[in-house]
């Protein structure tokens, strides 16, 4: 699989980090799924080789605005480009949220959308096999693991935490992944609330077998404190720790 981080920011704009979104492509590039679609993600997606027309499905971690804001614009852009079909998959409440969100400009009426609500456990979307777990956020949120078909390496696949406090359920889902993209919204001692701090994340990742963790969902207050955040996670976690950047692309 190839993964491109399209948005690593939050509801507070910074100019360089757009809101949440990531593109996952199958190894042969025949299947593509967009994980979350916050403000700015459509432009980032348009700037990839894949483009917005080629996405087969959208997978939502939850329905906060910074994860769904660009959905109406994505659907409309596809309709105007002659691509009206799209599957949108997300946790309970997705259907109701989309009824409101996609009423703007009659977007929902003009497209051929399939909405599917999922819960913890295994399912397929756009031909990807994945597993979901409950995250720990202010609204129902799912973490997702994409399993890499046919891999015989010790670690494989990628896990997205969604927005969440540090929680064992996500760490357990991610255990054995090549990559974990995890919420780490604020430096230690600042913010907190419904998101993971570096020290809390270090606690749940200690002893887990994950090659690389990308810290994402970065509020403006993290600027200049990235090094300390990485060091705090590395203090108890053996894998590599990186601060995610918009447009960063890697193979898993
Ligand atoms: Zn968020
Ligand atoms: Zn959220």
mmCIF file with all atom_site columns, N, CA and C in Angstrom, residues 75-125:
data_model
loop_
_atom_site.group_PDB
_atom_site.id
_atom_site.type_symbol
_atom_site.label_atom_id
_atom_site.label_alt_id
_atom_site.label_comp_id
_atom_site.label_asym_id
_atom_site.label_entity_id
_atom_site.label_seq_id
_atom_site.pdbx_PDB_ins_code
_atom_site.Cartn_x
_atom_site.Cartn_y
_atom_site.Cartn_z
_atom_site.occupancy
_atom_site.B_iso_or_equiv
_atom_site.pdbx_formal_charge
_atom_site.auth_seq_id
_atom_site.auth_comp_id
_atom_site.auth_asym_id
_atom_site.auth_atom_id
_atom_site.pdbx_PDB_model_num
ATOM 1   N N  . UNK A 1 75  ? -17.746 15.563 -3.178  1.00 0.00 ? 75  UNK A N  1
ATOM 2   C CA . UNK A 1 75  ? -18.835 14.921 -3.931  1.00 0.00 ? 75  UNK A CA 1
ATOM 3   C C  . UNK A 1 75  ? -19.229 15.789 -5.122  1.00 0.00 ? 75  UNK A C  1
ATOM 4   N N  . UNK A 1 76  ? -19.330 17.118 -4.916  1.00 0.00 ? 76  UNK A N  1
ATOM 5   C CA . UNK A 1 76  ? -19.721 17.985 -6.020  1.00 0.00 ? 76  UNK A CA 1
ATOM 6   C C  . UNK A 1 76  ? -18.664 17.999 -7.125  1.00 0.00 ? 76  UNK A C  1
ATOM 7   N N  . UNK A 1 77  ? -17.393 18.058 -6.739  1.00 0.00 ? 77  UNK A N  1
ATOM 8   C CA . UNK A 1 77  ? -16.324 18.059 -7.743  1.00 0.00 ? 77  UNK A CA 1
ATOM 9   C C  . UNK A 1 77  ? -16.377 16.793 -8.587  1.00 0.00 ? 77  UNK A C  1
ATOM 10  N N  . UNK A 1 78  ? -16.678 15.662 -7.942  1.00 0.00 ? 78  UNK A N  1
ATOM 11  C CA . UNK A 1 78  ? -16.762 14.396 -8.682  1.00 0.00 ? 78  UNK A CA 1
ATOM 12  C C  . UNK A 1 78  ? -17.976 14.397 -9.621  1.00 0.00 ? 78  UNK A C  1
ATOM 13  N N  . UNK A 1 79  ? -19.102 14.908 -9.124  1.00 0.00 ? 79  UNK A N  1
ATOM 14  C CA . UNK A 1 79  ? -20.298 14.967 -9.975  1.00 0.00 ? 79  UNK A CA 1
ATOM 15  C C  . UNK A 1 79  ? -20.004 15.817 -11.214 1.00 0.00 ? 79  UNK A C  1
ATOM 16  N N  . UNK A 1 80  ? -19.384 16.961 -11.000 1.00 0.00 ? 80  UNK A N  1
ATOM 17  C CA . UNK A 1 80  ? -19.064 17.843 -12.129 1.00 0.00 ? 80  UNK A CA 1
ATOM 18  C C  . UNK A 1 80  ? -18.059 17.202 -13.079 1.00 0.00 ? 80  UNK A C  1
ATOM 19  N N  . UNK A 1 81  ? -17.297 16.230 -12.575 1.00 0.00 ? 81  UNK A N  1
ATOM 20  C CA . UNK A 1 81  ? -16.320 15.516 -13.409 1.00 0.00 ? 81  UNK A CA 1
ATOM 21  C C  . UNK A 1 81  ? -16.899 14.236 -13.994 1.00 0.00 ? 81  UNK A C  1
ATOM 22  N N  . UNK A 1 82  ? -18.198 13.998 -13.730 1.00 0.00 ? 82  UNK A N  1
ATOM 23  C CA . UNK A 1 82  ? -18.852 12.822 -14.301 1.00 0.00 ? 82  UNK A CA 1
ATOM 24  C C  . UNK A 1 82  ? -18.713 11.554 -13.483 1.00 0.00 ? 82  UNK A C  1
ATOM 25  N N  . UNK A 1 83  ? -18.288 11.700 -12.226 1.00 0.00 ? 83  UNK A N  1
ATOM 26  C CA . UNK A 1 83  ? -18.158 10.530 -11.339 1.00 0.00 ? 83  UNK A CA 1
ATOM 27  C C  . UNK A 1 83  ? -19.150 10.711 -10.191 1.00 0.00 ? 83  UNK A C  1
ATOM 28  N N  . UNK A 1 84  ? -20.287 10.058 -10.274 1.00 0.00 ? 84  UNK A N  1
ATOM 29  C CA . UNK A 1 84  ? -21.321 10.322 -9.268  1.00 0.00 ? 84  UNK A CA 1
ATOM 30  C C  . UNK A 1 84  ? -21.336 9.288  -8.147  1.00 0.00 ? 84  UNK A C  1
ATOM 31  N N  . UNK A 1 85  ? -20.694 8.119  -8.352  1.00 0.00 ? 85  UNK A N  1
ATOM 32  C CA . UNK A 1 85  ? -20.752 7.056  -7.349  1.00 0.00 ? 85  UNK A CA 1
ATOM 33  C C  . UNK A 1 85  ? -19.665 7.218  -6.300  1.00 0.00 ? 85  UNK A C  1
ATOM 34  N N  . UNK A 1 86  ? -20.035 7.012  -5.053  1.00 0.00 ? 86  UNK A N  1
ATOM 35  C CA . UNK A 1 86  ? -19.050 7.023  -3.968  1.00 0.00 ? 86  UNK A CA 1
ATOM 36  C C  . UNK A 1 86  ? -19.647 6.322  -2.766  1.00 0.00 ? 86  UNK A C  1
ATOM 37  N N  . UNK A 1 87  ? -18.836 5.460  -2.139  1.00 0.00 ? 87  UNK A N  1
ATOM 38  C CA . UNK A 1 87  ? -19.257 4.856  -0.877  1.00 0.00 ? 87  UNK A CA 1
ATOM 39  C C  . UNK A 1 87  ? -18.610 5.618  0.274   1.00 0.00 ? 87  UNK A C  1
ATOM 40  N N  . UNK A 1 88  ? -19.405 5.942  1.290   1.00 0.00 ? 88  UNK A N  1
ATOM 41  C CA . UNK A 1 88  ? -18.897 6.611  2.486   1.00 0.00 ? 88  UNK A CA 1
ATOM 42  C C  . UNK A 1 88  ? -19.170 5.695  3.674   1.00 0.00 ? 88  UNK A C  1
ATOM 43  N N  . UNK A 1 89  ? -18.102 5.342  4.377   1.00 0.00 ? 89  UNK A N  1
ATOM 44  C CA . UNK A 1 89  ? -18.177 4.386  5.484   1.00 0.00 ? 89  UNK A CA 1
ATOM 45  C C  . UNK A 1 89  ? -17.750 5.100  6.767   1.00 0.00 ? 89  UNK A C  1
ATOM 46  N N  . UNK A 1 90  ? -18.502 4.895  7.835   1.00 0.00 ? 90  UNK A N  1
ATOM 47  C CA . UNK A 1 90  ? -18.127 5.539  9.096   1.00 0.00 ? 90  UNK A CA 1
ATOM 48  C C  . UNK A 1 90  ? -18.887 4.937  10.256  1.00 0.00 ? 90  UNK A C  1
ATOM 49  N N  . UNK A 1 91  ? -18.636 5.449  11.458  1.00 0.00 ? 91  UNK A N  1
ATOM 50  C CA . UNK A 1 91  ? -19.291 4.906  12.657  1.00 0.00 ? 91  UNK A CA 1
ATOM 51  C C  . UNK A 1 91  ? -20.766 5.299  12.728  1.00 0.00 ? 91  UNK A C  1
ATOM 52  N N  . UNK A 1 92  ? -21.456 4.781  13.752  1.00 0.00 ? 92  UNK A N  1
ATOM 53  C CA . UNK A 1 92  ? -22.859 5.156  13.979  1.00 0.00 ? 92  UNK A CA 1
ATOM 54  C C  . UNK A 1 92  ? -22.990 6.674  13.984  1.00 0.00 ? 92  UNK A C  1
ATOM 55  N N  . UNK A 1 93  ? -24.015 7.172  13.327  1.00 0.00 ? 93  UNK A N  1
ATOM 56  C CA . UNK A 1 93  ? -24.229 8.618  13.272  1.00 0.00 ? 93  UNK A CA 1
ATOM 57  C C  . UNK A 1 93  ? -23.790 9.224  11.949  1.00 0.00 ? 93  UNK A C  1
ATOM 58  N N  . UNK A 1 94  ? -23.047 8.446  11.163  1.00 0.00 ? 94  UNK A N  1
ATOM 59  C CA . UNK A 1 94  ? -22.552 8.959  9.881   1.00 0.00 ? 94  UNK A CA 1
ATOM 60  C C  . UNK A 1 94  ? -23.711 9.325  8.951   1.00 0.00 ? 94  UNK A C  1
ATOM 61  N N  . UNK A 1 95  ? -24.688 8.442  8.871   1.00 0.00 ? 95  UNK A N  1
ATOM 62  C CA . UNK A 1 95  ? -25.824 8.653  7.966   1.00 0.00 ? 95  UNK A CA 1
ATOM 63  C C  . UNK A 1 95  ? -26.545 9.962  8.291   1.00 0.00 ? 95  UNK A C  1
ATOM 64  N N  . UNK A 1 96  ? -26.817 10.163 9.565   1.00 0.00 ? 96  UNK A N  1
ATOM 65  C CA . UNK A 1 96  ? -27.554 11.359 9.988   1.00 0.00 ? 96  UNK A CA 1
ATOM 66  C C  . UNK A 1 96  ? -26.731 12.625 9.722   1.00 0.00 ? 96  UNK A C  1
ATOM 67  N N  . UNK A 1 97  ? -25.451 12.577 10.021  1.00 0.00 ? 97  UNK A N  1
ATOM 68  C CA . UNK A 1 97  ? -24.583 13.740 9.774   1.00 0.00 ? 97  UNK A CA 1
ATOM 69  C C  . UNK A 1 97  ? -24.552 14.084 8.299   1.00 0.00 ? 97  UNK A C  1
ATOM 70  N N  . UNK A 1 98  ? -24.437 13.066 7.446   1.00 0.00 ? 98  UNK A N  1
ATOM 71  C CA . UNK A 1 98  ? -24.334 13.326 6.009   1.00 0.00 ? 98  UNK A CA 1
ATOM 72  C C  . UNK A 1 98  ? -25.640 13.880 5.448   1.00 0.00 ? 98  UNK A C  1
ATOM 73  N N  . UNK A 1 99  ? -26.769 13.472 6.045   1.00 0.00 ? 99  UNK A N  1
ATOM 74  C CA . UNK A 1 99  ? -28.058 14.023 5.602   1.00 0.00 ? 99  UNK A CA 1
ATOM 75  C C  . UNK A 1 99  ? -28.060 15.547 5.718   1.00 0.00 ? 99  UNK A C  1
ATOM 76  N N  . UNK A 1 100 ? -27.466 16.062 6.791   1.00 0.00 ? 100 UNK A N  1
ATOM 77  C CA . UNK A 1 100 ? -27.396 17.511 6.978   1.00 0.00 ? 100 UNK A CA 1
ATOM 78  C C  . UNK A 1 100 ? -26.284 18.111 6.111   1.00 0.00 ? 100 UNK A C  1
ATOM 79  N N  . UNK A 1 101 ? -25.118 17.521 6.206   1.00 0.00 ? 101 UNK A N  1
ATOM 80  C CA . UNK A 1 101 ? -23.927 18.087 5.543   1.00 0.00 ? 101 UNK A CA 1
ATOM 81  C C  . UNK A 1 101 ? -24.084 18.138 4.027   1.00 0.00 ? 101 UNK A C  1
ATOM 82  N N  . UNK A 1 102 ? -24.659 17.083 3.468   1.00 0.00 ? 102 UNK A N  1
ATOM 83  C CA . UNK A 1 102 ? -24.736 16.983 2.005   1.00 0.00 ? 102 UNK A CA 1
ATOM 84  C C  . UNK A 1 102 ? -26.054 17.532 1.456   1.00 0.00 ? 102 UNK A C  1
ATOM 85  N N  . UNK A 1 103 ? -26.853 18.174 2.344   1.00 0.00 ? 103 UNK A N  1
ATOM 86  C CA . UNK A 1 103 ? -28.057 18.859 1.857   1.00 0.00 ? 103 UNK A CA 1
ATOM 87  C C  . UNK A 1 103 ? -27.681 20.175 1.188   1.00 0.00 ? 103 UNK A C  1
ATOM 88  N N  . UNK A 1 104 ? -26.513 20.701 1.545   1.00 0.00 ? 104 UNK A N  1
ATOM 89  C CA . UNK A 1 104 ? -26.053 21.963 0.955   1.00 0.00 ? 104 UNK A CA 1
ATOM 90  C C  . UNK A 1 104 ? -25.928 21.807 -0.567  1.00 0.00 ? 104 UNK A C  1
ATOM 91  N N  . UNK A 1 105 ? -26.531 22.720 -1.301  1.00 0.00 ? 105 UNK A N  1
ATOM 92  C CA . UNK A 1 105 ? -26.397 22.711 -2.765  1.00 0.00 ? 105 UNK A CA 1
ATOM 93  C C  . UNK A 1 105 ? -26.958 21.418 -3.390  1.00 0.00 ? 105 UNK A C  1
ATOM 94  N N  . UNK A 1 106 ? -27.826 20.739 -2.638  1.00 0.00 ? 106 UNK A N  1
ATOM 95  C CA . UNK A 1 106 ? -28.424 19.484 -3.135  1.00 0.00 ? 106 UNK A CA 1
ATOM 96  C C  . UNK A 1 106 ? -27.385 18.447 -3.566  1.00 0.00 ? 106 UNK A C  1
ATOM 97  N N  . UNK A 1 107 ? -26.256 18.478 -2.914  1.00 0.00 ? 107 UNK A N  1
ATOM 98  C CA . UNK A 1 107 ? -25.160 17.592 -3.308  1.00 0.00 ? 107 UNK A CA 1
ATOM 99  C C  . UNK A 1 107 ? -25.586 16.124 -3.266  1.00 0.00 ? 107 UNK A C  1
ATOM 100 N N  . UNK A 1 108 ? -26.288 15.745 -2.169  1.00 0.00 ? 108 UNK A N  1
ATOM 101 C CA . UNK A 1 108 ? -26.651 14.335 -2.008  1.00 0.00 ? 108 UNK A CA 1
ATOM 102 C C  . UNK A 1 108 ? -27.587 13.862 -3.123  1.00 0.00 ? 108 UNK A C  1
ATOM 103 N N  . UNK A 1 109 ? -28.482 14.757 -3.545  1.00 0.00 ? 109 UNK A N  1
ATOM 104 C CA . UNK A 1 109 ? -29.444 14.399 -4.598  1.00 0.00 ? 109 UNK A CA 1
ATOM 105 C C  . UNK A 1 109 ? -28.763 14.189 -5.942  1.00 0.00 ? 109 UNK A C  1
ATOM 106 N N  . UNK A 1 110 ? -27.687 14.909 -6.145  1.00 0.00 ? 110 UNK A N  1
ATOM 107 C CA . UNK A 1 110 ? -27.049 14.893 -7.464  1.00 0.00 ? 110 UNK A CA 1
ATOM 108 C C  . UNK A 1 110 ? -26.047 13.744 -7.616  1.00 0.00 ? 110 UNK A C  1
ATOM 109 N N  . UNK A 1 111 ? -25.691 13.119 -6.504  1.00 0.00 ? 111 UNK A N  1
ATOM 110 C CA . UNK A 1 111 ? -24.693 12.048 -6.558  1.00 0.00 ? 111 UNK A CA 1
ATOM 111 C C  . UNK A 1 111 ? -25.342 10.696 -6.286  1.00 0.00 ? 111 UNK A C  1
ATOM 112 N N  . UNK A 1 112 ? -24.606 9.646  -6.566  1.00 0.00 ? 112 UNK A N  1
ATOM 113 C CA . UNK A 1 112 ? -25.071 8.283  -6.301  1.00 0.00 ? 112 UNK A CA 1
ATOM 114 C C  . UNK A 1 112 ? -24.240 7.750  -5.133  1.00 0.00 ? 112 UNK A C  1
ATOM 115 N N  . UNK A 1 113 ? -24.687 8.064  -3.929  1.00 0.00 ? 113 UNK A N  1
ATOM 116 C CA . UNK A 1 113 ? -23.899 7.761  -2.734  1.00 0.00 ? 113 UNK A CA 1
ATOM 117 C C  . UNK A 1 113 ? -24.427 6.532  -2.011  1.00 0.00 ? 113 UNK A C  1
ATOM 118 N N  . UNK A 1 114 ? -23.493 5.744  -1.489  1.00 0.00 ? 114 UNK A N  1
ATOM 119 C CA . UNK A 1 114 ? -23.840 4.647  -0.598  1.00 0.00 ? 114 UNK A CA 1
ATOM 120 C C  . UNK A 1 114 ? -23.214 4.950  0.751   1.00 0.00 ? 114 UNK A C  1
ATOM 121 N N  . UNK A 1 115 ? -24.020 4.987  1.792   1.00 0.00 ? 115 UNK A N  1
ATOM 122 C CA . UNK A 1 115 ? -23.511 5.255  3.135   1.00 0.00 ? 115 UNK A CA 1
ATOM 123 C C  . UNK A 1 115 ? -23.643 3.981  3.961   1.00 0.00 ? 115 UNK A C  1
ATOM 124 N N  . UNK A 1 116 ? -22.544 3.600  4.602   1.00 0.00 ? 116 UNK A N  1
ATOM 125 C CA . UNK A 1 116 ? -22.538 2.362  5.394   1.00 0.00 ? 116 UNK A CA 1
ATOM 126 C C  . UNK A 1 116 ? -21.962 2.652  6.769   1.00 0.00 ? 116 UNK A C  1
ATOM 127 N N  . UNK A 1 117 ? -22.701 2.308  7.796   1.00 0.00 ? 117 UNK A N  1
ATOM 128 C CA . UNK A 1 117 ? -22.199 2.485  9.154   1.00 0.00 ? 117 UNK A CA 1
ATOM 129 C C  . UNK A 1 117 ? -21.593 1.173  9.643   1.00 0.00 ? 117 UNK A C  1
ATOM 130 N N  . UNK A 1 118 ? -20.443 1.281  10.281  1.00 0.00 ? 118 UNK A N  1
ATOM 131 C CA . UNK A 1 118 ? -19.727 0.095  10.763  1.00 0.00 ? 118 UNK A CA 1
ATOM 132 C C  . UNK A 1 118 ? -19.395 0.273  12.243  1.00 0.00 ? 118 UNK A C  1
ATOM 133 N N  . UNK A 1 119 ? -19.028 -0.824 12.865  1.00 0.00 ? 119 UNK A N  1
ATOM 134 C CA . UNK A 1 119 ? -18.627 -0.796 14.267  1.00 0.00 ? 119 UNK A CA 1
ATOM 135 C C  . UNK A 1 119 ? -17.317 -1.546 14.431  1.00 0.00 ? 119 UNK A C  1
ATOM 136 N N  . UNK A 1 120 ? -16.895 -1.776 15.661  1.00 0.00 ? 120 UNK A N  1
ATOM 137 C CA . UNK A 1 120 ? -15.663 -2.526 15.890  1.00 0.00 ? 120 UNK A CA 1
ATOM 138 C C  . UNK A 1 120 ? -15.726 -3.903 15.238  1.00 0.00 ? 120 UNK A C  1
ATOM 139 N N  . UNK A 1 121 ? -14.588 -4.366 14.732  1.00 0.00 ? 121 UNK A N  1
ATOM 140 C CA . UNK A 1 121 ? -14.538 -5.679 14.079  1.00 0.00 ? 121 UNK A CA 1
ATOM 141 C C  . UNK A 1 121 ? -14.025 -5.563 12.662  1.00 0.00 ? 121 UNK A C  1
ATOM 142 N N  . UNK A 1 122 ? -14.158 -6.672 11.928  1.00 0.00 ? 122 UNK A N  1
ATOM 143 C CA . UNK A 1 122 ? -13.608 -6.745 10.566  1.00 0.00 ? 122 UNK A CA 1
ATOM 144 C C  . UNK A 1 122 ? -14.637 -6.325 9.530   1.00 0.00 ? 122 UNK A C  1
ATOM 145 N N  . UNK A 1 123 ? -14.181 -5.683 8.478   1.00 0.00 ? 123 UNK A N  1
ATOM 146 C CA . UNK A 1 123 ? -15.032 -5.400 7.330   1.00 0.00 ? 123 UNK A CA 1
ATOM 147 C C  . UNK A 1 123 ? -14.144 -5.071 6.138   1.00 0.00 ? 123 UNK A C  1
ATOM 148 N N  . UNK A 1 124 ? -14.747 -4.991 4.970   1.00 0.00 ? 124 UNK A N  1
ATOM 149 C CA . UNK A 1 124 ? -14.054 -4.603 3.740   1.00 0.00 ? 124 UNK A CA 1
ATOM 150 C C  . UNK A 1 124 ? -14.589 -3.259 3.277   1.00 0.00 ? 124 UNK A C  1
ATOM 151 N N  . UNK A 1 125 ? -13.728 -2.459 2.686   1.00 0.00 ? 125 UNK A N  1
ATOM 152 C CA . UNK A 1 125 ? -14.176 -1.237 2.013   1.00 0.00 ? 125 UNK A CA 1
ATOM 153 C C  . UNK A 1 125 ? -13.239 -0.991 0.846   1.00 0.00 ? 125 UNK A C  1
#
